[in-house]
mmCIF file of N, CA and C in Angstrom:
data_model
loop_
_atom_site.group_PDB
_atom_site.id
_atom_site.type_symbol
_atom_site.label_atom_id
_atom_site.label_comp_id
_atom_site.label_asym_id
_atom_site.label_seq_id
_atom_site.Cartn_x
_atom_site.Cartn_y
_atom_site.Cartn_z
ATOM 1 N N UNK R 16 79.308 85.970 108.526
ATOM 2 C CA UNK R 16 78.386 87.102 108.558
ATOM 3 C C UNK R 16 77.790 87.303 107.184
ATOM 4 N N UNK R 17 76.307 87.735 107.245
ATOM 5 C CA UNK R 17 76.174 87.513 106.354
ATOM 6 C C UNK R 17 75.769 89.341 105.594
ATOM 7 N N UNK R 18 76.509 89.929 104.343
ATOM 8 C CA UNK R 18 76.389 91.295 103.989
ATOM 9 C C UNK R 18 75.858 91.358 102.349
ATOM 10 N N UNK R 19 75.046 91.677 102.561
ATOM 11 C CA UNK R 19 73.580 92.254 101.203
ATOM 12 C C UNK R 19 73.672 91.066 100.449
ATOM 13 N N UNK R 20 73.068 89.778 101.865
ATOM 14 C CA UNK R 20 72.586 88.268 101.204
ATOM 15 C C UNK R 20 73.626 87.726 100.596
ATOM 16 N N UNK R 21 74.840 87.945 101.242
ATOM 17 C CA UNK R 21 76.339 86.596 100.126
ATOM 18 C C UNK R 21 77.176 86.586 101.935
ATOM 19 N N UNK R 22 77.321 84.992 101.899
ATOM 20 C CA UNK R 22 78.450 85.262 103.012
ATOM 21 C C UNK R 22 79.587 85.468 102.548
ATOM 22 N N UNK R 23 80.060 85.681 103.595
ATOM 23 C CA UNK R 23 80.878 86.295 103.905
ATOM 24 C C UNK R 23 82.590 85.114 102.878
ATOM 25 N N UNK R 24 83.405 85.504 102.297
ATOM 26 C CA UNK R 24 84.352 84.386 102.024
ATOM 27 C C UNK R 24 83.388 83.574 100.635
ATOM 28 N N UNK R 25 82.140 83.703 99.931
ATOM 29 C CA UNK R 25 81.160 82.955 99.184
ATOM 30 C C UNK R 25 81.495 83.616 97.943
ATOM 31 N N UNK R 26 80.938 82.894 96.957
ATOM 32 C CA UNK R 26 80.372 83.317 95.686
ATOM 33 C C UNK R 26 79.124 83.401 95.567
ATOM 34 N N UNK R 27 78.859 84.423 94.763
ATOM 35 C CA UNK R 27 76.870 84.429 93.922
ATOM 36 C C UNK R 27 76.831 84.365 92.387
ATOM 37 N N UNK R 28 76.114 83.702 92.461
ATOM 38 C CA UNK R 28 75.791 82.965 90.853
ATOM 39 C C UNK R 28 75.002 84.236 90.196
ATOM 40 N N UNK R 29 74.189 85.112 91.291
ATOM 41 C CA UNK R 29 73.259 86.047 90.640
ATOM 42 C C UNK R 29 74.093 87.158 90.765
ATOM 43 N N UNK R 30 73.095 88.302 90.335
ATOM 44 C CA UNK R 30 73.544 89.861 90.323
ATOM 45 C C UNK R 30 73.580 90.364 92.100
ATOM 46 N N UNK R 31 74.648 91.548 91.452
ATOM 47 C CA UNK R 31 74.395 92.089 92.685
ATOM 48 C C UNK R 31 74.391 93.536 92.358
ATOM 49 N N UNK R 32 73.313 94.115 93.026
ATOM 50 C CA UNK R 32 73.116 95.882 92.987
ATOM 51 C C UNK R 32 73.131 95.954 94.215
ATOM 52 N N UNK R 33 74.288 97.326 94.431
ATOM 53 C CA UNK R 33 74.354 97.888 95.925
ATOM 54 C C UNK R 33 73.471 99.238 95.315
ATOM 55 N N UNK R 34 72.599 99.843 96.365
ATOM 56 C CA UNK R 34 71.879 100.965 96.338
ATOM 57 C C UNK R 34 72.118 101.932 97.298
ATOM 58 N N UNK R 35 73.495 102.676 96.810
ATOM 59 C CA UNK R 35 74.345 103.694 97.295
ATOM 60 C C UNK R 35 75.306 103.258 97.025
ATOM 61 N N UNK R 36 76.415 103.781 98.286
ATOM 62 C CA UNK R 36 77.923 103.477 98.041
ATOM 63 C C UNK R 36 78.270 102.294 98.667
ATOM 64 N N UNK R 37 79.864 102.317 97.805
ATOM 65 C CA UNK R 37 80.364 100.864 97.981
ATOM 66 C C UNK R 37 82.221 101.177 98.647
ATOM 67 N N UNK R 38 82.379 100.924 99.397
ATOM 68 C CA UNK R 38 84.032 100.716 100.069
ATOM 69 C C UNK R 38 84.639 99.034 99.888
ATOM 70 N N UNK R 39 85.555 99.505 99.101
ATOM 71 C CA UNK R 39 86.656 98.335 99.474
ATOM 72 C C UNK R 39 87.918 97.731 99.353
ATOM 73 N N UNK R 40 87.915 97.126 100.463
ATOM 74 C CA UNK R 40 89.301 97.277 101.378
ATOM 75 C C UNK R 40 89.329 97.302 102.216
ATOM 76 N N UNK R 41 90.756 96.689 102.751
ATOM 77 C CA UNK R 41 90.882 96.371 104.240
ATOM 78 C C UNK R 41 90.734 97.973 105.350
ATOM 79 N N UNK R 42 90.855 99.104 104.532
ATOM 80 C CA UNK R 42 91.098 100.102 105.351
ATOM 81 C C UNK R 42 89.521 100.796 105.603
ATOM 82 N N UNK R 43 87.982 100.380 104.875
ATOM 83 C CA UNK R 43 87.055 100.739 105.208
ATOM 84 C C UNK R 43 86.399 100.451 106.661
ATOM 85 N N UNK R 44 85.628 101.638 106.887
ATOM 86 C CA UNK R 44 85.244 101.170 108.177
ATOM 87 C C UNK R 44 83.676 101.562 107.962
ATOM 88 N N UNK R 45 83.004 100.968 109.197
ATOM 89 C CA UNK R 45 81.459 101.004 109.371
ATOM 90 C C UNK R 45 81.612 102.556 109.457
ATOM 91 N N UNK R 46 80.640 102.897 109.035
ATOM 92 C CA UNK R 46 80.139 104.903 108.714
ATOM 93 C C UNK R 46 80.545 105.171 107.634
ATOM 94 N N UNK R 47 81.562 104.323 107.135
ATOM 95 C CA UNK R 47 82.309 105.258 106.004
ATOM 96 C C UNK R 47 81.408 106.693 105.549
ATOM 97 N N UNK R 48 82.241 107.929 105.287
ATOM 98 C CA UNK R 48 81.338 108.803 104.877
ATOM 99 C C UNK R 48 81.539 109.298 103.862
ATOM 100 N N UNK R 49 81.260 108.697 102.445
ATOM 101 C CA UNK R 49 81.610 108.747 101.142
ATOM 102 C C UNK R 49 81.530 110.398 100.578
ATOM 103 N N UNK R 50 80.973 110.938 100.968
ATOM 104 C CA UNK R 50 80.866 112.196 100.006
ATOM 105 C C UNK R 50 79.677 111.703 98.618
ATOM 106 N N UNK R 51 80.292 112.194 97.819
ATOM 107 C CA UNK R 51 80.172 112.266 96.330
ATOM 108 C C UNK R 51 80.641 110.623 95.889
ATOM 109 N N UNK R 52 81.376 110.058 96.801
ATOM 110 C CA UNK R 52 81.582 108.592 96.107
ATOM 111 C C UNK R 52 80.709 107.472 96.270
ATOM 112 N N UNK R 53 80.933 107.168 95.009
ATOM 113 C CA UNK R 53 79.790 105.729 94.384
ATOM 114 C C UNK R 53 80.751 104.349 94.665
ATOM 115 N N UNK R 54 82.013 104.717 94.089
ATOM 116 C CA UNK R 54 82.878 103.595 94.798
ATOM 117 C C UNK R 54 84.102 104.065 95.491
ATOM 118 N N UNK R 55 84.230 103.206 96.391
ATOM 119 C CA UNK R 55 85.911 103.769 97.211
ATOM 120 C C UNK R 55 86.398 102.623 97.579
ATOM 121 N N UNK R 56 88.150 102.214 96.869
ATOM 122 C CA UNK R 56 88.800 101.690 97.209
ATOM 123 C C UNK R 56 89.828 102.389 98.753
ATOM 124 N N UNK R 57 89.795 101.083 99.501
ATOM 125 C CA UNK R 57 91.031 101.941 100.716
ATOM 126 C C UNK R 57 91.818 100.827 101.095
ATOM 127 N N UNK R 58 93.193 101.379 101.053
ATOM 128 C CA UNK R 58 93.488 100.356 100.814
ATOM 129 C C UNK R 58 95.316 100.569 100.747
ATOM 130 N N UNK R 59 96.346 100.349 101.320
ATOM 131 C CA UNK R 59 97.803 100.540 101.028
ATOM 132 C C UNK R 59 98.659 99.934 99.085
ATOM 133 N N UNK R 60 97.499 99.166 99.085
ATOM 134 C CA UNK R 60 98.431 98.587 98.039
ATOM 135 C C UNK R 60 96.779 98.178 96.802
ATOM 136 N N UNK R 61 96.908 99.587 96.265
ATOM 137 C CA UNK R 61 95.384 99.548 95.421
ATOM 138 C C UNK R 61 95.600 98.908 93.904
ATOM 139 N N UNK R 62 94.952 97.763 93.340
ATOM 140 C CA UNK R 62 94.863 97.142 92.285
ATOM 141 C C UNK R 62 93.572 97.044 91.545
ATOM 142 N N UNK R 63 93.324 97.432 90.776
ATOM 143 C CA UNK R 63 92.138 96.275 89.764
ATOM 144 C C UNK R 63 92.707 95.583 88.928
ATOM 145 N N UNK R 64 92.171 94.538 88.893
ATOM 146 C CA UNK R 64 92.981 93.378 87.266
ATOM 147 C C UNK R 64 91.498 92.489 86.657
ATOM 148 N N UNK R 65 92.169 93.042 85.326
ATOM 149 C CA UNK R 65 91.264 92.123 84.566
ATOM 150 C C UNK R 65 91.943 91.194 83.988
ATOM 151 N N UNK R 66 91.189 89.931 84.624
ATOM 152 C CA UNK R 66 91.753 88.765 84.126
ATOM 153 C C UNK R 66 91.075 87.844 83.114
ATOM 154 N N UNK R 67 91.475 87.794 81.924
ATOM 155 C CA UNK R 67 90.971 87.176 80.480
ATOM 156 C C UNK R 67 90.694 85.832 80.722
ATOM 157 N N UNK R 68 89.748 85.198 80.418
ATOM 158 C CA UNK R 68 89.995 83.691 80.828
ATOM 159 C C UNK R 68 89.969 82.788 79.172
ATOM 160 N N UNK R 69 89.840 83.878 78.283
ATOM 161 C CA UNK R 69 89.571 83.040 77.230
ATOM 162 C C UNK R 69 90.283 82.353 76.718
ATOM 163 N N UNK R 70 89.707 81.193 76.106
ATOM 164 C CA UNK R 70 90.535 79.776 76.259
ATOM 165 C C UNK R 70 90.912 79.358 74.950
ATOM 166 N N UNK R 71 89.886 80.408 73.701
ATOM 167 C CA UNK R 71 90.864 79.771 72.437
ATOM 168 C C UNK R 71 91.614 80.808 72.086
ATOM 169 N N UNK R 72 92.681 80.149 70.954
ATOM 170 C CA UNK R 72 93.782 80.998 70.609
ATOM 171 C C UNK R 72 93.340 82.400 69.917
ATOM 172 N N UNK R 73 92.338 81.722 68.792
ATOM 173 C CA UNK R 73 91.246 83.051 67.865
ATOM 174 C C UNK R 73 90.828 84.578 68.763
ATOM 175 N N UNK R 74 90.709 84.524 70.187
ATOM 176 C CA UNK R 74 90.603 85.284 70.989
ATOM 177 C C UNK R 74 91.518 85.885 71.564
ATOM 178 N N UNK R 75 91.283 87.161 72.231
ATOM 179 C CA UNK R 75 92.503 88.015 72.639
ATOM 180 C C UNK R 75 92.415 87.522 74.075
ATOM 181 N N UNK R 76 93.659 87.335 74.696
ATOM 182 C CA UNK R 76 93.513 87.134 76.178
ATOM 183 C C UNK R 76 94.773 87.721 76.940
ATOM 184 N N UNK R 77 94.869 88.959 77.234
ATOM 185 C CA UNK R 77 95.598 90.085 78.054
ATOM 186 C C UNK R 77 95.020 89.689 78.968
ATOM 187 N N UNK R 78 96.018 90.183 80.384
ATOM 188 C CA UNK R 78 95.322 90.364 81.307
ATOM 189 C C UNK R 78 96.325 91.922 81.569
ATOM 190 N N UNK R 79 94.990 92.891 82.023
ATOM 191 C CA UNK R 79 95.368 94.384 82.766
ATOM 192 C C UNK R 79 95.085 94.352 83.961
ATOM 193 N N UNK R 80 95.487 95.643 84.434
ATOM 194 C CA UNK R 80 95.933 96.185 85.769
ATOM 195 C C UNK R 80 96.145 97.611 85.400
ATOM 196 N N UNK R 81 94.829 98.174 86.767
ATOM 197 C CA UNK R 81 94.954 99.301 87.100
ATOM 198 C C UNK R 81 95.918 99.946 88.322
ATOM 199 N N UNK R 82 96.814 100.317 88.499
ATOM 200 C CA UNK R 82 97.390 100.179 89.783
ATOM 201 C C UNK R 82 97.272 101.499 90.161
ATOM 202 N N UNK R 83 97.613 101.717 91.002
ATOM 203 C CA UNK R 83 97.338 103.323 91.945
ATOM 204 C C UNK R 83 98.744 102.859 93.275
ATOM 205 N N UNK R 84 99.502 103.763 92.579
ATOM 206 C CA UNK R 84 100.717 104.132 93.884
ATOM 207 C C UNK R 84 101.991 102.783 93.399
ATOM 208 N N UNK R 85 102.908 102.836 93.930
ATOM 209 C CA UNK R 85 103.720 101.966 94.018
ATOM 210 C C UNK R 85 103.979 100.683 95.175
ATOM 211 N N UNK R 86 103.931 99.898 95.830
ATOM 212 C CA UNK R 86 103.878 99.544 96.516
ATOM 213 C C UNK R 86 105.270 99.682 97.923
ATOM 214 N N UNK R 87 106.144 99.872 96.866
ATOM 215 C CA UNK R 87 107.275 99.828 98.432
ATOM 216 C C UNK R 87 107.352 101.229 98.735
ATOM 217 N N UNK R 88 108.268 101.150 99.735
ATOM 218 C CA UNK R 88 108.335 102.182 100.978
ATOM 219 C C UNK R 88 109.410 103.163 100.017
ATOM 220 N N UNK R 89 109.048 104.616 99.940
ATOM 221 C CA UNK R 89 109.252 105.920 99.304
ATOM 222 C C UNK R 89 108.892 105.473 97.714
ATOM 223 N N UNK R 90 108.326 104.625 97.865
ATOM 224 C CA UNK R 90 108.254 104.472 95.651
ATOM 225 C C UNK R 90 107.283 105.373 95.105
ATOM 226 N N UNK R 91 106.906 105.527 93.747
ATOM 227 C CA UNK R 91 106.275 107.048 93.462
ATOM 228 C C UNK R 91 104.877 106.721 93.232
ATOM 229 N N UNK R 92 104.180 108.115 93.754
ATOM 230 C CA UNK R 92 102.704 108.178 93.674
ATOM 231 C C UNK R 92 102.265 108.570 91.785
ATOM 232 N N UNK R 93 101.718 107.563 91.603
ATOM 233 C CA UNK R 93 101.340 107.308 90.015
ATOM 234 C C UNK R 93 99.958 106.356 90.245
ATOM 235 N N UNK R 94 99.148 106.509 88.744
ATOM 236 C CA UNK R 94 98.571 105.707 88.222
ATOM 237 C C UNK R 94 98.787 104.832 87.128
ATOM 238 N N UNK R 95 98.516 104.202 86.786
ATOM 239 C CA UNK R 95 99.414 102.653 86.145
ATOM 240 C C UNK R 95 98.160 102.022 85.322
ATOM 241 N N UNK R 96 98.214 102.130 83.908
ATOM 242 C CA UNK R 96 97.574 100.772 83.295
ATOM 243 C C UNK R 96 98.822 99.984 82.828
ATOM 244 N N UNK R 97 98.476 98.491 83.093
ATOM 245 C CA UNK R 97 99.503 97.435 83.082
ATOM 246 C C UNK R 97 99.441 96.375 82.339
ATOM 247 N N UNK R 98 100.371 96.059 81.588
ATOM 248 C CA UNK R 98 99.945 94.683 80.892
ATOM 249 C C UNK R 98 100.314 93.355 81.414
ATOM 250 N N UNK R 99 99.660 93.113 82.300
ATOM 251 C CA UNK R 99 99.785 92.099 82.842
ATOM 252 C C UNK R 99 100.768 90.747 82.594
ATOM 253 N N UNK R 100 100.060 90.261 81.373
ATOM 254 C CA UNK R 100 100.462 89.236 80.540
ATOM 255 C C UNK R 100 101.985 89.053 79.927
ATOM 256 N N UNK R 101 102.282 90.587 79.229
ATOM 257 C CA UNK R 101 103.857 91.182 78.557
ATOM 258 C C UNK R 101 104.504 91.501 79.544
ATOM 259 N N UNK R 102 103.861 92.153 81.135
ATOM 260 C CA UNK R 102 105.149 92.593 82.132
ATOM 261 C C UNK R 102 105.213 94.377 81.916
ATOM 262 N N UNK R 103 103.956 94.714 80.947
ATOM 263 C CA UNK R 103 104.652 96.025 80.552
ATOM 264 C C UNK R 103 103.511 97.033 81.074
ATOM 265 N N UNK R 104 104.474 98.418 80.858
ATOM 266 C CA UNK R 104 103.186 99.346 81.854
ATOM 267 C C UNK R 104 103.190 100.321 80.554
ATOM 268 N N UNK R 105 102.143 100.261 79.599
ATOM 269 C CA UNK R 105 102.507 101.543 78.395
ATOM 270 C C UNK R 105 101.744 102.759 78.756
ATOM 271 N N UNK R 106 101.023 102.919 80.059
ATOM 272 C CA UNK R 106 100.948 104.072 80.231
ATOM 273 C C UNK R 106 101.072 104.608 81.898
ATOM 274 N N UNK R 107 101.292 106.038 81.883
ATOM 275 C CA UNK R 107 101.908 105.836 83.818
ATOM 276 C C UNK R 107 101.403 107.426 83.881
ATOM 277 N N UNK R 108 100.665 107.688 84.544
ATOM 278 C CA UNK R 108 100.598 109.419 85.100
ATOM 279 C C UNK R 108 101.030 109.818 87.035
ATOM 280 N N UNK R 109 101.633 110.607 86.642
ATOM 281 C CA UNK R 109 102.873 110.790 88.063
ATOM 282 C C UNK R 109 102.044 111.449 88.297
ATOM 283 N N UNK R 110 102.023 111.499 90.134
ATOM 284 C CA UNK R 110 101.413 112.771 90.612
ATOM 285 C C UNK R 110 102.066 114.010 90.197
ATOM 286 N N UNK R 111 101.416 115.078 90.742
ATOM 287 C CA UNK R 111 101.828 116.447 90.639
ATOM 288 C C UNK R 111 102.221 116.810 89.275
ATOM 289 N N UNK R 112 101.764 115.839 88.728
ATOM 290 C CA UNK R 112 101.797 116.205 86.692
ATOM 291 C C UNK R 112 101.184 117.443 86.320
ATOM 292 N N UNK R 113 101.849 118.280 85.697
ATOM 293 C CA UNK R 113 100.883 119.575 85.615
ATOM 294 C C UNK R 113 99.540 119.172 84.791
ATOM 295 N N UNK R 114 98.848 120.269 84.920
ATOM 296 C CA UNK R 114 97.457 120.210 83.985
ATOM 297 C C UNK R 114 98.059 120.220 82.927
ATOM 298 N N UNK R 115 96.587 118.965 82.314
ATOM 299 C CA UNK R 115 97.491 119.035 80.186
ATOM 300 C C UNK R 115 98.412 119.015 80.203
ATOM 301 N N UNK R 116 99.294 118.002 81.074
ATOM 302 C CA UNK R 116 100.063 117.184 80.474
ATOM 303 C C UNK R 116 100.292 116.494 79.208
ATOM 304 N N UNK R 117 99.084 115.724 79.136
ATOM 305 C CA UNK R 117 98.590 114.835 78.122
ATOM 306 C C UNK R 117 97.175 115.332 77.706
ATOM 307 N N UNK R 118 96.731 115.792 76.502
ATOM 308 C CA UNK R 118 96.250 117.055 76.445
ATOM 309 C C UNK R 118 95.751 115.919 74.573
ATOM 310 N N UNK R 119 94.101 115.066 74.143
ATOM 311 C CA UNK R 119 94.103 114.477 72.985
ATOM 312 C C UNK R 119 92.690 115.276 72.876
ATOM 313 N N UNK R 120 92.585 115.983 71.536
ATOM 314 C CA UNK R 120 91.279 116.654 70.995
ATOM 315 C C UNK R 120 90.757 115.364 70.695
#
């Protein structure tokens, strides 16, 4: 199938501008009715990762991760930047964190 000119499973060499909103994930459906959102992940097990590809040493090459939630069954509702590369998570905000928690002028 083909959706805003790339099939479906493909790569594009060019740009792509969506003009409105964007869902994704296995849990979007046709209508989606975004509200106020420009993007919406849906999704049980939500990730972004940036993956470094750079190839000389002179360069920094981390790879991060945004994570949202925990993945197993009762694990805790958090947001997660991750260091991919080290294994390490140096920053984590729990739900139900009060306001100003973390509070930087």
């Amino acid at each position: 199938a083909s959706v805003l000119g790339v099939l479906a499973g493909s790569a594009s060499a060019q740009d792509l501008i969506v003009d409105g909103s964007l869902c994704v994930g296995f849990d979007c459906v046709a209508g989606e009715s975004f509200g106020f959102d420009t993007i919406r992940m849906k999704e049980n097990n939500l990730r972004i990762a940036a993956v470094d590809t750079s190839a000389s040493a002179s360069f920094p090459d981390v790879d991060w991760q945004l994570t949202f939630n925990e993945t197993s069954n009762g694990g805790k509702n958090k947001f997660s930047v991750d260091d991919i590369s080290n294994g390490r998570t140096p920053f984590t905000i729990e739900a139900s964190a009060p306001s100003n928690s973390l509070y930087v002028e």
